[in-house]
Structures are given as structure tokens and as C-alpha cells.
Amino acid sequence: MTTPSITLYVTRPGFDMPETSPFVIKSEVQLKMASLPYARESTIPPQAPKGKVPYMVDDGEVVCDSTFIRTHIERKYGVDLDAGLNEQQRAQSWAIERMLEDHLYFAMVWFRWIVPENFAKGPARFADRAPEAEREQMRRDMQASKNQDLRGHGIGRHSAGEIAALGVRSIDAVATLLGDRPYLMGERLSAVDAIAFGVLASILTPFFDTPLRDAVVGRPNLVAYVDRMMRRYYPEHEWEPLQQAEAV
């Protein structure tokens, strides 16, 4: 195996999470699953090559997007993060990943960015490092841009109740697929668990009050799943829902 020289460009801890982006969590967990050493470097999306975080530099090669990061590390380092899965299970994993990334994630983002109370204590703080006279306009611009993105996606054209209903349907699907198994595809960890953990933990964080969080809290197998993954991959992070899982 080639000796890795990897730098993963990440966001930063925030919102009572080890990372503010579930996609950063996905890539970091997959690097840990692959047992590949890496360095972390904080950045912001406007400074990233495709305007998205995470991205990775591996011995001078720039790899953007968490899905392509996975492809790169599997190809270059001879790792199969879905080892033990058959073709049907691999197809199911891809379908679950797309539901999480292209649907449930955007419902989570709407409640985080558009609900005024959540925006004010969460994403609005990204402007805190700007000159004081520019902060309020920057916050308005940030929220307006995100609202436009969400309308372009489609989910932002619905009411809060409709977005909640769509998100809860995906949460129910994940809870049903997980059942009483430790991981989404069974007894063994696989790549899809990295993004499932990232999205579900980002919903479950007590920092934001949303109907999606209420839905996850009401499904003990999902709470226990997030706690299990947090203990395994971010044991140093103080994670409040750990106590909730024991009480559910």
C-alpha cells in the first residue's frame, strides 16, 4: 500500500457537533474506517476548489466532494469500505446514501438556516469574524443565498410542515432499514454508515430545536445508532444525546 500523505480540509466544531458539516464527518469517518493517517486543515467553502467542503489533497492531488474522496481512497489504497456486501446490498447502500444526501440533508438544512431562531444562534454566527459594520448585511446575504439554493433544490418551495413531513418520512425509512441491527447493512460497518451517522447526528444535536430532531429522538434505534458511532469515531467529543439514549 502506498504511504498516504493526506490533508482533509474540514469545517470546524460547532453546533455541539465535532464538525458542522455531515459531509466532513462522512469523509473523516471513512478515512478512519480505512485506517489511513491524515492531517486536518480548517477552511470555508468559498476557499475550496469547488466551493464545497470537504476536499482532500493527497500527495499533491486535489480531490473534491465526499463521494469522490471515498472513490479515491478505495482505488489508491486498495480499500473496500463495503467489504462483505453483495451486489444487491451495495445497490441498496447507494440508494440510502442518495436519500440521505439529496433529500434528508436538505430538510435538515432548511430548519437550520431558514427558521429564524435556529439561524440566529447557528449559521448567522459564521459572520462573527467579519468587520462589525458588515455582519448584519452578510447574514442577510447568507440566508438569502441559502434560501435560493433550497428553492432551487425544490424542498424550499414547501411549507415548514410539508418539509417536516418529507423529512420524517426519510427518518422513518432509515429507522425501518436499521431495525435492531447495529449498522445499516447488518452486523458489519460499511461506507453508508458514515453519511447516515453524519446526517442523523446533525439532526439530533440538541443545539437546534426542529421537528426532525423530535422524530429522531422518538426512534430509539436511531438514537442508539448515533451514540454508537459517536463513541467509536469521536470518543473525545462530549455528546449530550448519549444520556438520552439510555433514558429512551
Short mmCIF file of C-alpha atoms in Angstrom, two decimals:
data_model
loop_
_atom_site.label_atom_id
_atom_site.label_comp_id
_atom_site.label_asym_id
_atom_site.label_seq_id
_atom_site.Cartn_x
_atom_site.Cartn_y
_atom_site.Cartn_z
CA MET A 1 0.00 0.00 0.00
CA THR A 2 1.21 3.48 -0.87
CA THR A 3 2.11 5.52 2.20
CA PRO A 4 -0.57 8.23 2.42
CA SER A 5 0.16 11.92 2.62
CA ILE A 6 -3.37 13.19 3.09
CA THR A 7 -4.75 16.52 4.24
CA LEU A 8 -8.51 16.65 4.72
CA TYR A 9 -9.92 20.16 4.50
CA VAL A 10 -12.73 20.42 7.02
CA THR A 11 -15.09 22.94 8.60
CA ARG A 12 -14.73 23.23 12.38
CA PRO A 13 -16.50 22.05 15.53
CA GLY A 14 -19.80 23.79 16.15
CA PHE A 15 -23.48 23.38 16.98
CA ASP A 16 -22.48 20.87 19.70
CA MET A 17 -21.02 18.70 16.94
CA PRO A 18 -17.43 17.66 16.19
CA GLU A 19 -17.94 19.18 12.72
CA THR A 20 -20.65 21.49 11.40
CA SER A 21 -20.88 19.58 8.09
CA PRO A 22 -22.18 15.99 7.87
CA PHE A 23 -20.16 15.58 4.69
CA VAL A 24 -16.95 16.31 6.55
CA ILE A 25 -17.98 13.72 9.14
CA LYS A 26 -18.64 11.26 6.31
CA SER A 27 -15.17 11.64 4.80
CA GLU A 28 -13.39 11.69 8.14
CA VAL A 29 -15.16 8.53 9.31
CA GLN A 30 -14.38 6.79 6.02
CA LEU A 31 -10.69 7.70 6.36
CA LYS A 32 -10.78 6.24 9.85
CA MET A 33 -12.56 3.14 8.56
CA ALA A 34 -9.77 2.74 6.02
CA SER A 35 -7.13 3.21 8.77
CA LEU A 36 -5.45 5.94 6.74
CA PRO A 37 -3.49 8.64 8.59
CA TYR A 38 -4.39 12.20 7.64
CA ALA A 39 -4.00 15.78 8.74
CA ARG A 40 -6.91 18.19 9.21
CA GLU A 41 -7.00 21.75 7.96
CA SER A 42 -9.96 24.08 8.57
CA THR A 43 -11.31 26.10 5.69
CA ILE A 44 -14.56 27.66 4.45
CA PRO A 45 -16.48 26.73 1.28
CA PRO A 46 -15.59 29.91 -0.69
CA GLN A 47 -11.91 28.96 -0.38
CA ALA A 48 -12.45 25.37 -1.58
CA PRO A 49 -11.75 24.44 -5.23
CA LYS A 50 -15.42 23.70 -5.99
CA GLY A 51 -16.85 25.91 -3.27
CA LYS A 52 -17.62 22.82 -1.17
CA VAL A 53 -16.14 21.23 1.94
CA PRO A 54 -14.69 18.68 2.44
CA TYR A 55 -11.97 18.31 -0.08
CA MET A 56 -8.73 16.42 0.19
CA VAL A 57 -5.17 16.83 -1.01
CA ASP A 58 -3.29 13.56 -1.30
CA ASP A 59 0.36 13.91 -2.26
CA GLY A 60 -0.50 16.96 -4.35
CA GLU A 61 -3.65 15.53 -5.92
CA VAL A 62 -6.78 17.52 -5.13
CA VAL A 63 -9.98 15.51 -4.67
CA CYS A 64 -13.27 17.37 -4.22
CA ASP A 65 -16.58 16.02 -2.90
CA SER A 66 -17.01 13.35 -0.24
CA THR A 67 -18.15 10.72 -2.75
CA PHE A 68 -15.05 11.21 -4.90
CA ILE A 69 -12.87 11.20 -1.78
CA ARG A 70 -14.18 7.74 -1.00
CA THR A 71 -13.59 6.57 -4.56
CA HIS A 72 -10.04 7.92 -4.43
CA ILE A 73 -9.05 6.25 -1.18
CA GLU A 74 -10.55 2.92 -2.21
CA ARG A 75 -8.80 2.96 -5.58
CA LYS A 76 -5.43 4.30 -4.49
CA TYR A 77 -5.07 2.38 -1.25
CA GLY A 78 -6.79 -0.87 -2.18
CA VAL A 79 -9.56 -0.46 0.40
CA ASP A 80 -13.14 -1.72 0.05
CA LEU A 81 -15.35 0.06 2.56
CA ASP A 82 -18.22 -2.23 1.54
CA ALA A 83 -16.28 -5.46 2.01
CA GLY A 84 -18.65 -8.34 2.66
CA LEU A 85 -21.63 -6.78 0.90
CA ASN A 86 -23.16 -8.44 -2.14
CA GLU A 87 -24.19 -6.53 -5.26
CA GLN A 88 -27.76 -6.02 -4.09
CA GLN A 89 -26.57 -4.65 -0.74
CA ARG A 90 -24.15 -2.31 -2.48
CA ALA A 91 -27.02 -1.02 -4.62
CA GLN A 92 -29.17 -0.55 -1.52
CA SER A 93 -26.34 1.35 0.16
CA TRP A 94 -26.12 3.75 -2.78
CA ALA A 95 -29.88 4.32 -2.72
CA ILE A 96 -29.80 5.01 1.04
CA GLU A 97 -26.86 7.39 0.59
CA ARG A 98 -28.70 9.35 -2.06
CA MET A 99 -31.83 9.62 0.12
CA LEU A 100 -29.71 10.93 3.00
CA GLU A 101 -27.57 13.35 0.97
CA ASP A 102 -30.04 14.61 -1.60
CA HIS A 103 -33.21 14.66 0.49
CA LEU A 104 -32.97 14.39 4.29
CA TYR A 105 -29.87 16.60 4.44
CA PHE A 106 -31.70 19.44 2.68
CA ALA A 107 -34.67 19.18 5.05
CA MET A 108 -32.19 19.49 7.92
CA VAL A 109 -30.55 22.49 6.26
CA TRP A 110 -33.90 24.27 5.82
CA PHE A 111 -34.67 24.08 9.53
CA ARG A 112 -31.13 25.13 10.41
CA TRP A 113 -30.88 28.10 8.01
CA ILE A 114 -34.40 29.40 7.43
CA VAL A 115 -36.12 29.12 10.83
CA PRO A 116 -35.18 32.49 12.37
CA GLU A 117 -34.31 31.25 15.87
CA ASN A 118 -32.07 28.48 14.57
CA PHE A 119 -30.38 30.71 12.02
CA ALA A 120 -29.67 33.43 14.59
CA LYS A 121 -27.86 31.13 17.00
CA GLY A 122 -26.32 28.88 14.36
CA PRO A 123 -25.32 29.77 10.78
CA ALA A 124 -25.57 33.52 11.41
CA ARG A 125 -22.55 33.20 13.68
CA PHE A 126 -20.40 32.37 10.66
CA ALA A 127 -20.31 36.12 10.06
CA ASP A 128 -18.91 36.90 13.51
CA ARG A 129 -15.36 37.24 12.19
CA ALA A 130 -16.31 39.88 9.63
CA PRO A 131 -15.93 43.58 10.47
CA GLU A 132 -18.78 44.55 12.78
CA ALA A 133 -20.26 47.06 10.35
CA GLU A 134 -20.60 44.34 7.68
CA ARG A 135 -22.00 41.49 9.76
CA GLU A 136 -25.74 42.10 9.51
CA GLN A 137 -25.69 42.54 5.74
CA MET A 138 -23.50 39.46 5.41
CA ARG A 139 -26.01 37.47 7.48
CA ARG A 140 -28.91 38.65 5.33
CA ASP A 141 -27.00 37.76 2.19
CA MET A 142 -26.01 34.34 3.53
CA GLN A 143 -29.57 33.44 4.45
CA ALA A 144 -30.97 34.75 1.18
CA SER A 145 -28.41 32.74 -0.80
CA LYS A 146 -29.23 29.57 1.14
CA ASN A 147 -32.95 30.16 0.67
CA GLN A 148 -32.38 30.47 -3.07
CA ASP A 149 -30.36 27.24 -3.08
CA LEU A 150 -33.12 25.40 -1.22
CA ARG A 151 -35.77 26.69 -3.61
CA GLY A 152 -33.60 25.56 -6.49
CA HIS A 153 -33.37 22.12 -4.91
CA GLY A 154 -37.16 22.10 -4.58
CA ILE A 155 -37.59 21.44 -0.88
CA GLY A 156 -37.51 25.16 -0.11
CA ARG A 157 -40.74 25.69 -2.05
CA HIS A 158 -42.75 23.86 0.59
CA SER A 159 -44.13 24.99 3.95
CA ALA A 160 -42.37 24.13 7.19
CA GLY A 161 -44.98 21.46 7.91
CA GLU A 162 -44.56 19.89 4.49
CA ILE A 163 -40.76 19.88 4.78
CA ALA A 164 -41.07 18.25 8.20
CA ALA A 165 -43.40 15.58 6.79
CA LEU A 166 -40.95 14.79 3.98
CA GLY A 167 -38.02 14.63 6.37
CA VAL A 168 -39.84 12.42 8.86
CA ARG A 169 -40.71 10.01 6.06
CA SER A 170 -36.99 9.60 5.32
CA ILE A 171 -36.22 9.26 9.02
CA ASP A 172 -38.85 6.51 9.28
CA ALA A 173 -37.29 4.77 6.29
CA VAL A 174 -33.82 4.80 7.87
CA ALA A 175 -35.22 3.57 11.20
CA THR A 176 -37.02 0.72 9.45
CA LEU A 177 -33.95 -0.24 7.42
CA LEU A 178 -31.77 -0.24 10.52
CA GLY A 179 -34.21 -2.22 12.64
CA ASP A 180 -32.44 -3.87 15.55
CA ARG A 181 -29.13 -4.29 13.72
CA PRO A 182 -26.02 -2.42 14.84
CA TYR A 183 -25.33 -0.99 11.37
CA LEU A 184 -27.42 -0.19 8.32
CA MET A 185 -26.30 -3.18 6.29
CA GLY A 186 -26.14 -5.64 9.16
CA GLU A 187 -23.57 -6.69 11.71
CA ARG A 188 -20.65 -5.07 9.91
CA LEU A 189 -19.89 -1.40 9.42
CA SER A 190 -19.94 -0.20 5.80
CA ALA A 191 -19.47 3.07 3.94
CA VAL A 192 -23.11 4.16 4.12
CA ASP A 193 -22.89 4.29 7.91
CA ALA A 194 -20.51 7.25 7.64
CA ILE A 195 -23.06 9.51 5.97
CA ALA A 196 -26.01 8.12 7.94
CA PHE A 197 -24.15 8.97 11.13
CA GLY A 198 -23.22 12.43 9.83
CA VAL A 199 -26.76 13.40 8.84
CA LEU A 200 -28.57 11.82 11.79
CA ALA A 201 -26.15 13.29 14.34
CA SER A 202 -26.53 16.71 12.69
CA ILE A 203 -30.29 16.40 13.17
CA LEU A 204 -30.04 15.00 16.69
CA THR A 205 -27.73 17.65 18.10
CA PRO A 206 -29.55 19.46 20.92
CA PHE A 207 -28.27 22.78 19.58
CA PHE A 208 -31.21 23.11 17.16
CA ASP A 209 -34.88 22.59 18.01
CA THR A 210 -36.62 21.07 14.98
CA PRO A 211 -39.41 18.58 14.23
CA LEU A 212 -36.80 16.39 12.57
CA ARG A 213 -34.91 16.16 15.85
CA ASP A 214 -38.13 15.22 17.63
CA ALA A 215 -38.63 12.45 15.08
CA VAL A 216 -35.15 11.00 15.60
CA VAL A 217 -35.45 11.23 19.40
CA GLY A 218 -38.67 9.25 19.10
CA ARG A 219 -36.90 6.36 17.38
CA PRO A 220 -34.66 4.72 19.99
CA ASN A 221 -32.76 2.60 17.47
CA LEU A 222 -31.58 5.76 15.65
CA VAL A 223 -30.55 7.47 18.88
CA ALA A 224 -28.59 4.38 19.93
CA TYR A 225 -27.04 4.16 16.45
CA VAL A 226 -25.78 7.75 16.56
CA ASP A 227 -24.45 7.26 20.07
CA ARG A 228 -22.67 4.08 18.99
CA MET A 229 -21.00 5.80 16.06
CA MET A 230 -20.08 8.88 18.10
CA ARG A 231 -18.38 6.77 20.75
CA ARG A 232 -16.50 4.86 18.09
CA TYR A 233 -15.29 7.73 15.89
CA TYR A 234 -15.37 10.84 18.10
CA PRO A 235 -14.83 9.48 21.62
CA GLU A 236 -13.31 12.78 22.71
CA HIS A 237 -16.46 14.72 21.81
CA GLU A 238 -18.92 15.45 24.61
CA TRP A 239 -22.20 14.20 23.22
CA GLU A 240 -25.33 15.01 25.21
CA PRO A 241 -27.75 12.62 23.44
CA LEU A 242 -25.71 9.74 24.85
CA GLN A 243 -27.69 10.13 28.07
CA GLN A 244 -30.96 10.42 26.16
CA ALA A 245 -30.42 7.01 24.55
CA GLU A 246 -30.16 5.42 27.96
CA ALA A 247 -33.40 7.06 29.06
CA VAL A 248 -35.49 6.26 25.97
#
